[in-house]
């Protein structure tokens, strides 16, 4: 089977997902448009990263389907087909997930060495180019533990882009970073989308990132999709949770605190 | 996946690696193999040497005390040689390698598991078992028998040197007795044991690493499990191989 080299929509159809004994999300329908940045927004533990793992095929959905263009990803059970489609998907994990025993150059070269028959000299040139693209051209021979968190994530982006994917998936790219580094990373994601026209999915709960990069937003809460559409529509939403989220208004902790105070007064 | 499912998954993928075309050369697999060969083999030589030398001397001392009573002190050579080649050489080497390399395999894979590095390999379309386990298995299959031969040599040599210096046994008689009494079959039986131990240590070490789930504490737990299970399996395999050797002697 040949897979397209053009950016495609990711479509979630009646998708239910979770872990054995726990359904995190039920009957999720969403379209993440081609060539745009879709931000999946939601509180901690709402299943955003789990959704990303399902799109990547690391987890199997309880029910429902995930399409990349016309290809049903949930039907691809053979290793070879999935291998092919994975070369079209770049992934930036939450902490970069760079292999600690390899240098940045070796990390970025890994997918090319595995999936192409290119000579080492060409691979090295491509790797150098990709590292320069993320501003790490001088760090090719450094090990991941010699770099800051932000640099590791940029290196993760270089590795994600090394096979020129049509889809880029980022799991909480700004988590654990200072606001300036996070904004730099947002700009980099934006630049990658504009330059390479990749379908980008960013899982985050960072509102600054949302307003910096999102073309399309999907809001998840309590196992369902509260909103999908553009950022302007999100800001005009009258849903109570979305208003609380956008205004950074604490909810559950407030109630817990009230309960704790009541309990304390009784003691 | 539960523990046994992970083990079955790992072994089936490892067997799948056997179907790879031999021409499918990847420089990074060679690099990983060389790194594992060095860490399993070369880096273990000092500790294997010291422990084997001590064991050779201890055996010479213990046997001399008993054999002296029946006037057969020259048989120290036979006892040291047979015990080391057939039993203690492979066994002690395997236990040292379990503590050094088996534990390191578990800690490495477990850390990669909790820091999403294994997931990163999967999504890059790189088979984690082929990338992580296969080079370790090949390195262990080459290096554990080599270390065993080295441990045998050091143990017999140190036992001989000690017997010559402290017990007054003629060194030529000692080595003649050793060579005369030992058979190639004994050496091969020790090497077969070493190969079996190498497979067990690698499979158990890597399996426990893939089982890690719950953060840093789990890395420690799985590493402990790996060492304990490996030593238990080594003793069971030793019993099995020794019984087999006895039946087909």
XYZ file of C-alpha atoms in Angstrom:
516
model
C 0.000 0.000 0.000
C 1.284 3.504 -0.908
C 0.611 6.333 1.492
C 0.167 9.944 0.402
C 3.005 12.462 0.801
C 0.511 15.351 0.984
C -0.810 16.687 4.301
C -4.139 15.069 5.131
C -6.977 15.482 7.621
C -7.002 13.329 10.724
C -10.558 12.187 11.375
C -11.768 10.638 14.609
C -15.040 8.733 14.237
C -17.049 7.622 17.282
C -13.755 7.077 19.069
C -13.874 5.620 22.570
C -10.578 5.199 24.309
C -9.045 4.370 27.627
C -7.269 1.668 29.549
C -8.528 -1.756 30.680
C -11.345 -1.103 33.126
C -11.469 2.649 32.484
C -13.000 4.493 29.533
C -11.492 7.985 29.319
C -13.371 9.237 26.300
C -16.577 8.094 24.661
C -17.816 8.530 21.082
C -15.428 11.316 20.147
C -15.996 12.778 16.677
C -13.506 15.330 15.418
C -11.678 16.433 12.293
C -8.152 17.819 12.590
C -7.754 19.696 9.299
C -4.898 19.147 6.846
C -2.050 21.637 6.831
C -3.326 23.423 9.967
C -2.307 23.429 13.592
C -4.965 21.738 15.709
C -4.618 22.244 19.437
C -6.166 19.612 21.699
C -6.932 21.453 24.887
C -8.040 20.145 28.251
C -7.174 19.857 31.900
C -4.600 17.451 33.291
C -5.735 13.824 33.121
C -8.566 14.440 30.648
C -7.029 12.033 28.114
C -5.276 14.414 25.695
C -1.993 12.491 25.654
C -3.903 9.189 25.559
C -5.699 10.442 22.447
C -2.327 11.240 20.882
C -1.052 7.737 21.731
C -4.118 6.287 19.988
C -3.497 8.385 16.862
C 0.093 7.100 16.911
C -1.075 3.509 17.239
C 0.678 2.992 20.581
C -2.707 2.177 22.143
C -5.736 0.445 20.640
C -9.101 2.227 20.898
C -11.954 0.630 22.824
C -14.126 1.353 19.767
C -14.321 3.755 16.837
C -11.937 4.646 14.047
C -9.058 7.011 13.297
C -8.454 8.049 9.684
C -5.431 9.735 8.168
C -6.918 10.968 4.900
C -8.682 7.851 3.589
C -6.490 5.394 5.483
C -8.131 3.808 8.491
C -5.289 3.677 11.028
C -7.239 1.363 13.325
C -7.365 -1.245 10.507
C -3.597 -1.298 10.038
C -2.584 -4.316 12.046
C 0.421 -5.419 10.025
C 3.771 -4.118 11.220
C 4.964 -3.220 7.700
C 1.990 -0.998 6.842
C 2.216 0.786 10.133
C 5.952 1.210 9.687
C 5.305 2.941 6.358
C 2.709 5.263 7.768
C 4.910 6.079 10.748
C 7.550 7.453 8.427
C 4.890 10.015 7.458
C 4.320 10.983 11.104
C 6.749 12.976 13.210
C 6.313 12.989 16.967
C 7.595 15.295 19.672
C 7.195 13.620 23.052
C 6.602 15.503 26.289
C 10.251 15.437 27.424
C 11.741 15.055 23.974
C 12.328 11.292 24.510
C 15.804 11.547 22.999
C 17.785 8.326 23.424
C 20.254 9.106 26.204
C 22.971 6.779 24.909
C 23.169 8.535 21.523
C 24.340 12.025 20.557
C 21.852 14.506 19.095
C 23.186 13.778 15.624
C 22.768 10.020 16.079
C 19.276 10.529 17.531
C 18.137 12.621 14.573
C 19.796 10.256 12.087
C 18.077 7.173 13.512
C 14.841 7.224 11.422
C 16.816 7.862 8.215
C 19.248 5.047 8.953
C 16.353 2.700 9.609
C 14.132 3.591 6.671
C 16.477 4.672 3.883
C 19.489 3.208 2.126
C 21.227 6.595 1.935
C 24.976 6.637 2.607
C 26.112 7.900 6.013
C 27.625 11.078 4.509
C 24.262 12.206 3.043
C 22.438 11.309 6.261
C 24.940 13.398 8.217
C 24.315 16.365 5.921
C 20.534 16.085 6.304
C 20.896 15.772 10.085
C 23.099 18.873 10.207
C 20.496 20.752 8.138
C 17.614 19.690 10.406
C 19.557 20.591 13.550
C 20.386 24.011 12.082
C 16.686 24.446 11.279
C 15.880 24.214 15.015
C 18.915 26.290 16.028
C 21.061 23.392 17.250
C 23.577 23.193 14.412
C 26.526 23.386 16.813
C 25.253 20.669 19.145
C 25.361 17.635 16.871
C 27.875 15.774 19.046
C 26.292 16.641 22.388
C 24.406 14.053 24.429
C 20.808 14.870 25.455
C 21.751 15.149 29.149
C 24.168 17.967 28.280
C 21.302 20.134 27.003
C 18.524 22.174 28.605
C 14.884 21.029 28.485
C 14.064 23.515 25.714
C 17.025 22.384 23.604
C 16.046 18.739 24.056
C 12.554 19.550 22.787
C 13.949 21.407 19.787
C 16.162 18.402 19.084
C 13.024 16.252 19.391
C 11.408 18.441 16.734
C 14.431 18.024 14.448
C 14.140 14.237 14.835
C 10.375 14.402 14.246
C 10.937 16.333 10.999
C 13.918 14.394 9.649
C 11.833 12.140 7.381
C 9.827 15.142 6.079
C 6.560 13.894 7.577
C 3.122 15.050 6.480
C 1.826 14.957 10.057
C 3.495 16.356 13.162
C 2.193 15.402 16.600
C 3.430 17.266 19.685
C 2.692 16.196 23.255
C 2.723 19.212 25.592
C 5.631 20.971 23.881
C 5.677 23.910 26.323
C 5.399 21.933 29.571
C 8.254 22.559 31.995
C 9.662 25.451 29.964
C 10.005 29.118 30.892
C 7.628 31.457 28.999
C 10.296 32.743 26.600
C 11.568 29.261 25.652
C 7.963 28.056 25.340
C 7.162 30.976 23.027
C 10.291 30.196 20.956
C 9.125 26.612 20.584
C 5.648 27.809 19.558
C 7.239 29.990 16.881
C 9.259 27.022 15.665
C 6.121 24.852 15.376
C 4.395 27.676 13.511
C 7.354 28.066 11.152
C 7.453 24.321 10.468
C 3.773 24.330 9.581
C 4.152 27.312 7.274
C 7.301 25.978 5.595
C 6.432 22.301 5.237
C 2.580 22.497 5.265
C 2.309 19.641 7.727
C -0.865 18.711 9.557
C 0.113 19.556 13.124
C -1.590 18.308 16.276
C -0.494 19.903 19.538
C -1.715 18.563 22.855
C -1.474 21.203 25.547
C -3.131 22.932 28.467
C -1.053 26.056 27.932
C -3.287 28.960 26.912
C -0.382 31.090 25.664
C 0.542 28.324 23.228
C -3.088 28.021 22.196
C -3.353 31.691 21.245
C 0.093 31.701 19.609
C -0.310 28.797 17.240
C -3.826 27.346 16.985
C -5.785 27.361 13.725
C -8.238 24.832 15.100
C -9.117 23.869 18.672
C -10.622 20.733 20.197
C -11.529 21.032 23.884
C -11.831 17.819 25.886
C -13.440 17.526 29.308
C -14.982 14.673 31.280
C -14.578 12.177 28.469
C -16.250 14.228 25.769
C -15.540 16.933 23.245
C -16.854 20.281 24.492
C -15.844 22.362 21.508
C -14.189 22.185 18.140
C -13.618 25.096 15.850
C -11.456 28.173 15.572
C -9.949 30.237 18.391
C -12.413 33.137 17.965
C -15.340 30.765 18.383
C -13.712 29.309 21.490
C -13.392 32.746 23.065
C -17.090 33.358 22.468
C -18.178 30.005 23.873
C -20.733 30.149 26.689
C -19.747 26.743 28.089
C -18.990 27.138 31.797
C -15.895 24.897 31.772
C -14.412 26.656 28.735
C -14.991 30.075 30.328
C -13.347 28.858 33.573
C -10.448 27.375 31.586
C -9.838 30.479 29.492
C -10.045 32.729 32.554
C -7.731 30.344 34.457
C -10.376 30.169 37.182
C -9.792 27.360 39.706
C -12.842 25.188 40.283
C -12.304 21.774 41.822
C -9.569 22.920 44.223
C -11.881 25.657 45.516
C -14.597 23.098 46.328
C -12.051 20.731 47.882
C -10.699 23.551 49.982
C -14.216 24.457 51.162
C -14.829 20.840 52.120
C -11.490 20.703 53.969
C -12.304 23.903 55.872
C -15.759 22.558 56.836
C -14.204 19.280 58.017
C -11.577 21.156 60.003
C -14.211 23.309 61.745
C -16.086 20.141 62.769
C -12.898 18.620 64.221
C 0.020 -6.552 28.927
C 0.886 -8.666 31.946
C 4.363 -9.996 32.691
C 4.086 -13.217 30.707
C 2.501 -11.445 27.732
C 5.433 -8.994 27.671
C 7.846 -11.952 27.800
C 6.012 -13.683 24.929
C 5.959 -10.411 22.925
C 9.684 -9.911 23.445
C 10.677 -13.483 22.591
C 8.437 -13.572 19.501
C 9.946 -10.305 18.223
C 13.411 -11.630 18.977
C 12.653 -14.744 16.933
C 11.296 -12.451 14.199
C 14.743 -10.818 14.049
C 16.177 -14.168 12.892
C 14.260 -13.746 9.629
C 16.153 -10.541 8.772
C 18.240 -10.567 5.628
C 21.921 -10.838 6.506
C 22.726 -8.100 3.959
C 20.561 -5.638 5.892
C 23.527 -3.803 7.399
C 22.954 -0.745 9.552
C 25.938 1.035 10.961
C 24.160 1.953 14.192
C 23.355 -1.703 14.940
C 27.060 -2.483 14.548
C 27.927 0.393 16.872
C 25.470 -0.813 19.483
C 26.863 -4.346 19.233
C 30.433 -3.105 19.698
C 29.367 -1.024 22.692
C 27.632 -4.043 24.270
C 30.579 -6.323 23.512
C 32.853 -3.903 25.335
C 30.565 -3.408 28.323
C 29.728 -7.125 28.770
C 33.172 -8.477 27.950
C 36.143 -6.170 28.310
C 34.769 -4.245 31.270
C 34.079 -7.478 33.184
C 37.598 -8.885 32.886
C 39.055 -7.307 36.068
C 36.291 -8.503 38.401
C 36.090 -11.945 36.746
C 39.872 -12.291 37.088
C 39.960 -11.346 40.773
C 37.052 -13.609 41.729
C 38.373 -16.555 39.704
C 41.853 -16.182 41.168
C 40.452 -16.144 44.716
C 38.230 -19.146 43.945
C 41.199 -21.132 42.585
C 43.188 -20.434 45.755
C 40.240 -21.222 48.047
C 39.643 -24.534 46.265
C 43.335 -25.446 46.500
C 43.349 -24.625 50.217
C 40.142 -26.496 51.013
C 41.036 -29.598 49.023
C 44.615 -29.676 50.338
C 43.350 -29.843 53.918
C 41.266 -32.951 53.165
C 43.581 -34.688 50.670
C 46.598 -34.257 52.918
C 44.913 -36.551 55.466
C 44.889 -39.441 52.975
C 48.268 -38.623 51.466
C 46.847 -37.581 48.129
C 47.829 -33.941 48.048
C 48.907 -34.165 44.411
C 45.216 -34.646 43.545
C 44.599 -30.985 44.419
C 45.215 -30.222 40.737
C 42.497 -32.639 39.585
C 39.966 -31.315 42.061
C 40.632 -27.642 41.305
C 40.624 -28.240 37.551
C 37.418 -30.269 37.386
C 35.505 -28.062 39.830
C 36.445 -24.871 38.039
C 36.012 -26.050 34.463
C 32.777 -27.949 34.967
C 31.090 -25.889 37.618
C 32.537 -22.793 39.221
C 33.980 -21.100 36.130
C 30.659 -20.868 34.249
C 28.602 -20.338 37.428
C 30.660 -17.535 38.963
C 31.078 -15.803 35.607
C 27.320 -15.922 35.066
C 26.647 -14.498 38.534
C 29.159 -11.679 37.984
C 27.666 -10.903 34.553
C 24.171 -10.920 36.075
C 25.219 -8.319 38.627
C 27.054 -6.166 36.089
C 25.361 -6.534 32.727
C 21.962 -8.107 33.495
C 21.210 -5.370 36.020
C 22.480 -2.716 33.591
C 20.221 -4.078 30.811
C 17.181 -3.845 33.084
C 18.020 -0.365 34.341
C 18.695 0.924 30.820
C 15.503 -0.452 29.268
C 13.361 0.435 32.309
C 14.593 4.036 32.237
C 13.919 4.206 28.510
C 10.466 2.763 29.115
C 9.442 5.392 31.669
C 10.966 8.277 29.716
C 8.986 7.318 26.569
C 12.158 6.430 24.632
C 10.753 2.980 23.768
C 7.563 4.651 22.492
C 9.755 7.025 20.469
C 11.471 4.030 18.853
C 8.090 2.432 18.056
C 6.716 5.579 16.415
C 9.916 6.004 14.392
C 9.191 2.518 13.036
C 12.245 1.062 14.787
C 11.685 -2.344 16.336
C 12.690 -1.836 20.025
C 13.522 -5.518 20.567
C 15.795 -5.574 17.531
C 17.371 -2.256 18.477
C 17.860 -2.949 22.190
C 17.730 -6.692 22.893
C 19.346 -8.305 19.849
C 22.770 -6.588 20.166
C 22.814 -7.426 23.874
C 21.963 -11.075 23.207
C 24.670 -11.412 20.542
C 27.211 -9.677 22.803
C 26.322 -11.970 25.705
C 26.471 -15.127 23.540
C 29.965 -14.167 22.426
C 31.329 -12.718 25.640
C 29.997 -14.966 28.432
C 31.703 -18.112 27.002
C 34.895 -16.059 26.423
C 34.799 -14.782 30.004
C 34.166 -18.332 31.201
C 37.274 -19.610 29.411
C 39.249 -16.740 30.926
C 37.818 -17.480 34.407
C 38.751 -21.178 33.997
C 42.292 -20.272 33.009
C 42.779 -17.741 35.838
C 41.240 -20.093 38.440
C 43.425 -23.062 37.471
C 46.539 -20.908 37.127
C 46.072 -19.211 40.523
C 45.277 -22.568 42.188
C 48.465 -23.991 40.641
C 50.604 -21.028 41.585
C 49.305 -21.104 45.163
C 49.812 -24.882 45.405
C 53.381 -24.523 44.154
C 54.242 -21.688 46.520
C 52.312 -22.596 49.678
C 51.685 -26.345 49.465
C 54.961 -27.353 47.870
C 53.344 -29.197 44.966
C 55.602 -29.259 41.934
C 54.133 -26.871 39.361
C 54.903 -29.166 36.427
C 53.189 -32.090 38.150
C 50.239 -29.841 38.929
C 49.698 -28.752 35.332
C 50.384 -32.257 33.963
C 47.756 -33.646 36.314
C 45.295 -30.970 35.280
C 45.805 -31.563 31.550
C 45.732 -35.319 31.932
C 42.588 -35.413 34.026
C 40.470 -32.903 32.129
C 38.724 -33.858 28.912
C 37.543 -31.674 26.041
C 34.049 -32.809 26.957
C 34.410 -31.021 30.333
C 35.411 -27.769 28.674
C 32.565 -27.997 26.148
C 30.047 -28.782 28.898
C 31.166 -25.606 30.694
C 30.826 -23.560 27.510
C 27.332 -24.917 26.784
C 26.361 -23.883 30.313
C 27.836 -20.427 29.697
C 25.776 -20.044 26.502
C 22.579 -21.077 28.312
C 23.307 -18.644 31.143
C 23.961 -15.835 28.619
C 20.545 -16.323 26.998
C 18.775 -16.493 30.382
C 20.473 -13.363 31.775
C 19.714 -11.327 28.634
C 16.082 -12.407 28.300
C 15.343 -11.885 31.997
C 17.217 -8.563 32.194
C 15.517 -7.082 29.134
C 12.091 -8.539 30.021
C 12.140 -6.924 33.454
C 13.172 -3.632 31.852
C 10.181 -3.677 29.499
C 7.897 -4.312 32.500
C 8.781 -1.004 34.216
C 5.785 1.315 34.443
C 5.651 3.497 37.516
C 8.592 5.870 37.560
C 12.033 5.811 39.144
C 11.133 3.482 42.034
C 10.024 0.846 39.537
C 13.428 0.938 37.840
C 15.012 -0.119 41.154
C 12.364 -2.793 41.777
C 12.703 -4.283 38.316
C 16.510 -4.274 38.545
C 16.342 -6.174 41.843
C 13.827 -8.620 40.337
C 16.052 -9.090 37.323
C 19.097 -10.048 39.432
C 17.136 -12.344 41.754
C 15.258 -14.134 38.936
C 18.440 -14.442 36.855
C 20.430 -16.040 39.705
C 17.538 -18.417 40.414
C 17.354 -19.374 36.732
C 21.134 -19.787 36.511
C 21.070 -22.278 39.388
C 18.140 -24.172 37.817
C 19.869 -24.241 34.419
C 23.088 -25.361 36.084
C 21.238 -28.255 37.678
C 19.645 -29.097 34.330
C 22.927 -29.011 32.376
C 24.798 -30.940 35.072
C 22.095 -33.637 35.107
C 22.215 -33.766 31.305
C 25.994 -34.056 31.423
C 25.718 -36.882 33.962
C 23.197 -38.783 31.820
C 25.282 -38.491 28.620
C 28.756 -38.828 30.185
